[in-house]
Amino acid sequence: MTPALQDLPETVRLTAPGGRRIAYCSYGDPAAPPVIVLHGTPGSRYEGVALRQTATDAGIRLIFPDRPGYGETDPVPGRGFHRWNDDFVTLLDHLGRERATLVAISGGGGYALSAAQSHPGRITKLILACAAVPGAPKEAYARRIPLVAWANRIVRWAPPVGRSMLAGTGIFKQMRNREPNLSGWPRADRLVMSTPEFRALSDLDTTEARRQGMDAAVTDLAGYSRPLPDPLSTVSVPTVFLHGDADGNVPIEVARWAHAQIAGAELHTIPDGGHLFLMEDAEPLVRELT
């Protein structure tokens, strides 16, 4: 086990109205204003381990909650990215903050955008890092890695098969023990994914993400094929897109499409950056938070 995984942060558990449990971990300077970060799909509060040292060095505090149905956060019935909105308010109130910066990584994008539409007064800044965006046009995904595109289609059209695939059970069980096929990924992501540190963190994060099964992940991925109920033009908070121009999971065309619809939004591209650019260099995010 790598040193970063030997001393995991404390899991904080709080109770939302109605009795649901919400779990989160905090990384960095405990005295700094909290920044709420939404993990990818599938993922968990342990995704923040990758940014722990960066947050400490920069003097920032990152709060990584488990989204509904992941890790130790109870699911919310129904579908739609708005299901997380009440958790966002509960978390802010628990932290004693009226407003906070909200960051979304990858599959957390739809939830962050929904919260920004519903609770703009409680968000200082919205940062979307390699984030998926609900309802992006098909042509925006033209450069998506074929394996990723295939997996997303399975989840949408055959949810039971997609659930088994994401969980690594049934006919997909043997795939869990195989070396990942990295040939289709951009060079930047291959370099990250081939390291023992990434593999150890990925195993930890994915195992925790699967704690309650894969219903949350299936709902997430299926949801991105549909637009949010309200258009992106209704997002009124300061918004920044951070996106690698070599991202093969969520191609940068998705960010360009979404950026064009949000008045005043900024788009900062990371040259040759892949989907995992934050694992390689988190400085673009730190600049937006300091």
Tab-separated table of C-alpha atoms in Angstrom:
chain	number	residue	atom	x	y	z
A	1	MET	CA	0.000	0.000	0.000
A	2	THR	CA	1.309	3.453	-0.880
A	3	PRO	CA	1.966	5.899	1.986
A	4	ALA	CA	-0.986	8.095	0.946
A	5	LEU	CA	-3.366	5.173	1.504
A	6	GLN	CA	-2.006	4.113	4.875
A	7	ASP	CA	-3.483	7.089	6.717
A	8	LEU	CA	-6.895	7.785	5.273
A	9	PRO	CA	-8.771	10.870	6.485
A	10	GLU	CA	-11.624	10.586	8.935
A	11	THR	CA	-15.036	9.977	7.435
A	12	VAL	CA	-17.548	12.488	8.762
A	13	ARG	CA	-21.161	11.363	8.811
A	14	LEU	CA	-24.099	13.721	9.142
A	15	THR	CA	-27.846	13.333	8.972
A	16	ALA	CA	-29.902	15.158	6.383
A	17	PRO	CA	-33.545	16.147	6.886
A	18	GLY	CA	-35.623	12.980	6.656
A	19	GLY	CA	-32.903	10.852	8.231
A	20	ARG	CA	-30.655	10.183	5.253
A	21	ARG	CA	-26.943	9.754	5.962
A	22	ILE	CA	-24.329	11.843	4.141
A	23	ALA	CA	-20.621	10.998	4.385
A	24	TYR	CA	-17.615	13.112	3.436
A	25	CYS	CA	-13.870	13.493	3.898
A	26	SER	CA	-11.865	16.683	4.274
A	27	TYR	CA	-8.424	17.260	2.740
A	28	GLY	CA	-5.925	20.065	3.275
A	29	ASP	CA	-5.959	22.963	5.746
A	30	PRO	CA	-8.840	22.483	8.226
A	31	ALA	CA	-8.835	26.228	8.986
A	32	ALA	CA	-9.350	27.295	5.348
A	33	PRO	CA	-12.779	28.029	3.829
A	34	PRO	CA	-14.258	24.770	2.527
A	35	VAL	CA	-14.430	23.998	-1.176
A	36	ILE	CA	-16.937	21.280	-2.043
A	37	VAL	CA	-15.721	18.821	-4.689
A	38	LEU	CA	-17.939	16.289	-6.441
A	39	HIS	CA	-16.278	13.014	-7.426
A	40	GLY	CA	-16.560	11.285	-10.776
A	41	THR	CA	-18.544	8.227	-11.879
A	42	PRO	CA	-18.148	5.817	-10.236
A	43	GLY	CA	-16.280	7.358	-7.338
A	44	SER	CA	-16.316	8.210	-3.668
A	45	ARG	CA	-15.049	10.584	-1.008
A	46	TYR	CA	-11.651	8.881	-1.309
A	47	GLU	CA	-11.105	10.473	-4.710
A	48	GLY	CA	-9.735	13.396	-2.718
A	49	VAL	CA	-6.724	11.359	-1.602
A	50	ALA	CA	-5.122	12.213	-4.950
A	51	LEU	CA	-5.315	15.938	-4.104
A	52	ARG	CA	-4.492	15.677	-0.418
A	53	GLN	CA	-0.880	16.855	-0.586
A	54	THR	CA	-1.721	19.542	-3.121
A	55	ALA	CA	-4.457	20.923	-0.874
A	56	THR	CA	-2.153	20.905	2.152
A	57	ASP	CA	0.659	22.663	0.290
A	58	ALA	CA	-1.707	25.285	-1.126
A	59	GLY	CA	-3.442	25.948	2.196
A	60	ILE	CA	-6.891	25.080	0.869
A	61	ARG	CA	-9.586	22.772	2.222
A	62	LEU	CA	-11.361	20.324	-0.064
A	63	ILE	CA	-14.573	18.630	1.066
A	64	PHE	CA	-15.317	15.449	-0.895
A	65	PRO	CA	-18.803	14.071	-0.148
A	66	ASP	CA	-20.022	10.717	-1.349
A	67	ARG	CA	-22.776	11.517	-3.820
A	68	PRO	CA	-26.149	9.765	-3.278
A	69	GLY	CA	-25.859	5.994	-3.537
A	70	TYR	CA	-22.059	5.965	-3.401
A	71	GLY	CA	-19.875	5.014	-0.453
A	72	GLU	CA	-21.707	5.765	2.777
A	73	THR	CA	-24.197	8.339	1.504
A	74	ASP	CA	-27.734	7.006	1.302
A	75	PRO	CA	-29.410	7.020	-2.117
A	76	VAL	CA	-32.173	9.409	-3.085
A	77	PRO	CA	-35.196	7.914	-4.878
A	78	GLY	CA	-35.807	8.797	-8.489
A	79	ARG	CA	-33.642	10.075	-11.293
A	80	GLY	CA	-32.177	13.415	-12.245
A	81	PHE	CA	-29.174	15.426	-11.149
A	82	HIS	CA	-31.353	17.625	-8.936
A	83	ARG	CA	-31.410	14.727	-6.427
A	84	TRP	CA	-28.168	16.079	-4.916
A	85	ASN	CA	-29.396	19.665	-4.423
A	86	ASP	CA	-30.702	19.120	-0.893
A	87	ASP	CA	-27.472	17.376	0.105
A	88	PHE	CA	-25.556	20.442	-1.076
A	89	VAL	CA	-27.604	22.722	1.166
A	90	THR	CA	-27.331	20.300	4.098
A	91	LEU	CA	-23.560	20.126	3.668
A	92	LEU	CA	-23.171	23.902	3.520
A	93	ASP	CA	-25.299	24.339	6.641
A	94	HIS	CA	-23.312	21.648	8.447
A	95	LEU	CA	-20.067	23.443	7.541
A	96	GLY	CA	-21.502	26.739	8.780
A	97	ARG	CA	-21.151	28.423	5.394
A	98	GLU	CA	-23.653	30.500	3.492
A	99	ARG	CA	-21.691	30.101	0.252
A	100	ALA	CA	-18.802	28.047	-1.089
A	101	THR	CA	-16.945	27.267	-4.279
A	102	LEU	CA	-18.278	24.130	-5.935
A	103	VAL	CA	-15.991	21.921	-8.032
A	104	ALA	CA	-17.118	19.014	-10.188
A	105	ILE	CA	-14.851	16.329	-11.600
A	106	SER	CA	-15.980	14.246	-14.583
A	107	GLY	CA	-19.343	12.614	-13.753
A	108	GLY	CA	-20.010	15.145	-10.995
A	109	GLY	CA	-20.688	17.823	-13.609
A	110	GLY	CA	-24.439	17.364	-13.932
A	111	TYR	CA	-24.941	17.558	-10.178
A	112	ALA	CA	-22.892	20.742	-9.853
A	113	LEU	CA	-24.711	22.426	-12.735
A	114	SER	CA	-28.089	21.492	-11.251
A	115	ALA	CA	-27.079	22.919	-7.860
A	116	ALA	CA	-25.883	26.115	-9.537
A	117	GLN	CA	-29.250	26.522	-11.230
A	118	SER	CA	-31.241	25.819	-8.068
A	119	HIS	CA	-29.087	27.577	-5.443
A	120	PRO	CA	-27.025	30.301	-7.159
A	121	GLY	CA	-26.947	32.378	-3.995
A	122	ARG	CA	-24.982	29.679	-2.208
A	123	ILE	CA	-22.221	29.236	-4.772
A	124	THR	CA	-19.244	31.571	-4.946
A	125	LYS	CA	-17.754	29.977	-8.061
A	126	LEU	CA	-18.477	26.885	-10.147
A	127	ILE	CA	-15.448	24.990	-11.475
A	128	LEU	CA	-15.992	22.149	-13.921
A	129	ALA	CA	-12.859	20.003	-14.307
A	130	CYS	CA	-12.949	17.480	-17.191
A	131	ALA	CA	-16.665	17.472	-16.413
A	132	ALA	CA	-19.451	15.722	-18.273
A	133	VAL	CA	-22.411	17.930	-19.204
A	134	PRO	CA	-25.976	16.604	-19.542
A	135	GLY	CA	-27.416	16.754	-23.029
A	136	ALA	CA	-24.208	17.549	-24.913
A	137	PRO	CA	-24.760	16.905	-28.633
A	138	LYS	CA	-23.642	13.633	-30.169
A	139	GLU	CA	-21.038	15.347	-32.325
A	140	ALA	CA	-19.286	16.658	-29.202
A	141	TYR	CA	-18.386	13.036	-28.387
A	142	ALA	CA	-17.006	12.187	-31.820
A	143	ARG	CA	-13.451	11.849	-30.435
A	144	ARG	CA	-14.454	9.748	-27.450
A	145	ILE	CA	-12.426	6.583	-26.842
A	146	PRO	CA	-14.396	3.722	-28.479
A	147	LEU	CA	-14.274	1.576	-25.338
A	148	VAL	CA	-15.781	4.389	-23.254
A	149	ALA	CA	-18.448	5.099	-25.880
A	150	TRP	CA	-19.334	1.395	-26.009
A	151	ALA	CA	-19.617	1.184	-22.201
A	152	ASN	CA	-21.905	4.201	-22.049
A	153	ARG	CA	-24.189	2.745	-24.716
A	154	ILE	CA	-24.480	-0.520	-22.779
A	155	VAL	CA	-25.421	1.347	-19.599
A	156	ARG	CA	-28.142	3.284	-21.425
A	157	TRP	CA	-29.670	0.476	-23.462
A	158	ALA	CA	-29.070	-2.567	-21.243
A	159	PRO	CA	-28.883	-1.370	-17.614
A	160	PRO	CA	-28.601	-4.874	-16.043
A	161	VAL	CA	-25.616	-5.650	-18.265
A	162	GLY	CA	-24.152	-2.217	-17.562
A	163	ARG	CA	-24.559	-2.747	-13.837
A	164	SER	CA	-22.683	-6.047	-14.044
A	165	MET	CA	-19.988	-4.477	-16.216
A	166	LEU	CA	-19.373	-1.591	-13.797
A	167	ALA	CA	-19.374	-3.932	-10.801
A	168	GLY	CA	-17.075	-6.459	-12.453
A	169	THR	CA	-19.459	-9.349	-11.811
A	170	GLY	CA	-20.978	-12.097	-13.933
A	171	ILE	CA	-19.324	-12.391	-17.344
A	172	PHE	CA	-17.190	-9.346	-16.483
A	173	LYS	CA	-15.689	-10.860	-13.324
A	174	GLN	CA	-12.482	-12.018	-14.996
A	175	MET	CA	-11.847	-8.521	-16.363
A	176	ARG	CA	-11.275	-7.213	-12.833
A	177	ASN	CA	-7.992	-9.095	-12.554
A	178	ARG	CA	-6.631	-8.233	-15.997
A	179	GLU	CA	-4.151	-5.505	-16.800
A	180	PRO	CA	-6.118	-2.529	-18.189
A	181	ASN	CA	-5.919	-1.945	-21.935
A	182	LEU	CA	-4.507	1.559	-22.109
A	183	SER	CA	-3.751	1.697	-25.824
A	184	GLY	CA	-6.806	3.792	-26.668
A	185	TRP	CA	-6.196	6.433	-24.013
A	186	PRO	CA	-4.234	9.648	-24.613
A	187	ARG	CA	-0.577	9.564	-23.649
A	188	ALA	CA	-1.096	11.748	-20.566
A	189	ASP	CA	-3.689	9.366	-19.136
A	190	ARG	CA	-1.623	6.279	-19.987
A	191	LEU	CA	1.267	7.680	-17.964
A	192	VAL	CA	-0.977	8.250	-14.951
A	193	MET	CA	-2.920	4.993	-15.187
A	194	SER	CA	0.213	2.853	-15.444
A	195	THR	CA	1.626	3.963	-12.079
A	196	PRO	CA	1.265	1.779	-8.957
A	197	GLU	CA	0.063	4.839	-7.011
A	198	PHE	CA	-2.860	5.424	-9.361
A	199	ARG	CA	-3.821	1.754	-9.391
A	200	ALA	CA	-3.847	1.579	-5.606
A	201	LEU	CA	-5.950	4.738	-5.322
A	202	SER	CA	-8.285	3.579	-8.092
A	203	ASP	CA	-8.856	0.259	-6.331
A	204	LEU	CA	-9.627	2.033	-3.056
A	205	ASP	CA	-11.955	4.572	-4.666
A	206	THR	CA	-13.778	2.063	-6.848
A	207	THR	CA	-14.245	-0.414	-4.011
A	208	GLU	CA	-15.814	2.278	-1.854
A	209	ALA	CA	-17.928	3.516	-4.758
A	210	ARG	CA	-19.380	0.012	-5.148
A	211	ARG	CA	-20.295	-0.330	-1.468
A	212	GLN	CA	-24.042	-0.036	-2.215
A	213	GLY	CA	-23.948	-1.603	-5.660
A	214	MET	CA	-23.868	0.134	-9.019
A	215	ASP	CA	-27.343	1.651	-9.290
A	216	ALA	CA	-25.967	5.156	-8.684
A	217	ALA	CA	-23.372	4.811	-11.444
A	218	VAL	CA	-25.904	3.469	-13.932
A	219	THR	CA	-28.258	6.357	-13.134
A	220	ASP	CA	-25.416	8.842	-13.523
A	221	LEU	CA	-24.252	7.637	-16.917
A	222	ALA	CA	-27.765	7.280	-18.312
A	223	GLY	CA	-28.599	10.790	-17.158
A	224	TYR	CA	-25.958	12.432	-19.326
A	225	SER	CA	-27.847	11.513	-22.488
A	226	ARG	CA	-30.596	13.956	-21.509
A	227	PRO	CA	-30.385	17.736	-21.011
A	228	LEU	CA	-31.090	19.351	-17.672
A	229	PRO	CA	-34.707	20.523	-17.245
A	230	ASP	CA	-33.521	24.142	-17.448
A	231	PRO	CA	-31.148	25.344	-20.181
A	232	LEU	CA	-27.491	25.948	-19.346
A	233	SER	CA	-28.031	29.627	-20.093
A	234	THR	CA	-29.790	29.903	-16.715
A	235	VAL	CA	-26.498	29.258	-14.863
A	236	SER	CA	-25.695	32.681	-13.397
A	237	VAL	CA	-22.789	31.996	-11.041
A	238	PRO	CA	-19.174	32.642	-12.121
A	239	THR	CA	-18.232	29.502	-14.038
A	240	VAL	CA	-14.847	28.152	-15.089
A	241	PHE	CA	-14.196	25.118	-17.277
A	242	LEU	CA	-10.842	23.342	-16.891
A	243	HIS	CA	-10.383	20.719	-19.580
A	244	GLY	CA	-7.567	18.759	-21.180
A	245	ASP	CA	-7.529	19.147	-24.941
A	246	ALA	CA	-6.609	15.453	-25.313
A	247	ASP	CA	-9.414	14.142	-23.070
A	248	GLY	CA	-10.742	10.948	-24.620
A	249	ASN	CA	-13.410	10.248	-22.009
A	250	VAL	CA	-15.204	13.602	-22.048
A	251	PRO	CA	-13.807	15.296	-25.169
A	252	ILE	CA	-13.037	18.989	-24.911
A	253	GLU	CA	-15.779	19.680	-27.472
A	254	VAL	CA	-18.250	19.014	-24.641
A	255	ALA	CA	-16.706	21.816	-22.578
A	256	ARG	CA	-16.617	24.149	-25.585
A	257	TRP	CA	-20.288	23.507	-26.291
A	258	ALA	CA	-21.311	24.130	-22.673
A	259	HIS	CA	-19.010	27.130	-22.244
A	260	ALA	CA	-20.663	28.885	-25.181
A	261	GLN	CA	-24.060	28.709	-23.465
A	262	ILE	CA	-23.147	30.196	-20.063
A	263	ALA	CA	-22.751	33.957	-20.081
A	264	GLY	CA	-19.358	35.106	-18.809
A	265	ALA	CA	-18.001	31.572	-18.397
A	266	GLU	CA	-14.285	30.955	-18.834
A	267	LEU	CA	-12.675	27.997	-20.568
A	268	HIS	CA	-9.067	27.117	-19.758
A	269	THR	CA	-7.610	24.264	-21.772
A	270	ILE	CA	-4.721	22.117	-20.580
A	271	PRO	CA	-2.437	21.433	-23.557
A	272	ASP	CA	-2.057	17.668	-24.124
A	273	GLY	CA	-4.060	17.122	-20.925
A	274	GLY	CA	-6.084	13.950	-20.607
A	275	HIS	CA	-9.138	13.126	-18.524
A	276	LEU	CA	-6.921	12.628	-15.474
A	277	PHE	CA	-4.991	15.882	-15.786
A	278	LEU	CA	-5.602	16.732	-12.116
A	279	MET	CA	-3.670	13.605	-11.130
A	280	GLU	CA	-0.674	14.787	-13.120
A	281	ASP	CA	-0.800	18.500	-12.321
A	282	ALA	CA	-3.439	20.099	-10.098
A	283	GLU	CA	-1.998	23.593	-10.472
A	284	PRO	CA	-4.787	24.771	-12.860
A	285	LEU	CA	-7.329	23.989	-10.150
A	286	VAL	CA	-5.229	25.531	-7.373
A	287	ARG	CA	-4.974	28.783	-9.332
A	288	GLU	CA	-8.765	29.006	-9.431
A	289	LEU	CA	-9.042	28.368	-5.697
A	290	THR	CA	-6.371	30.752	-4.384
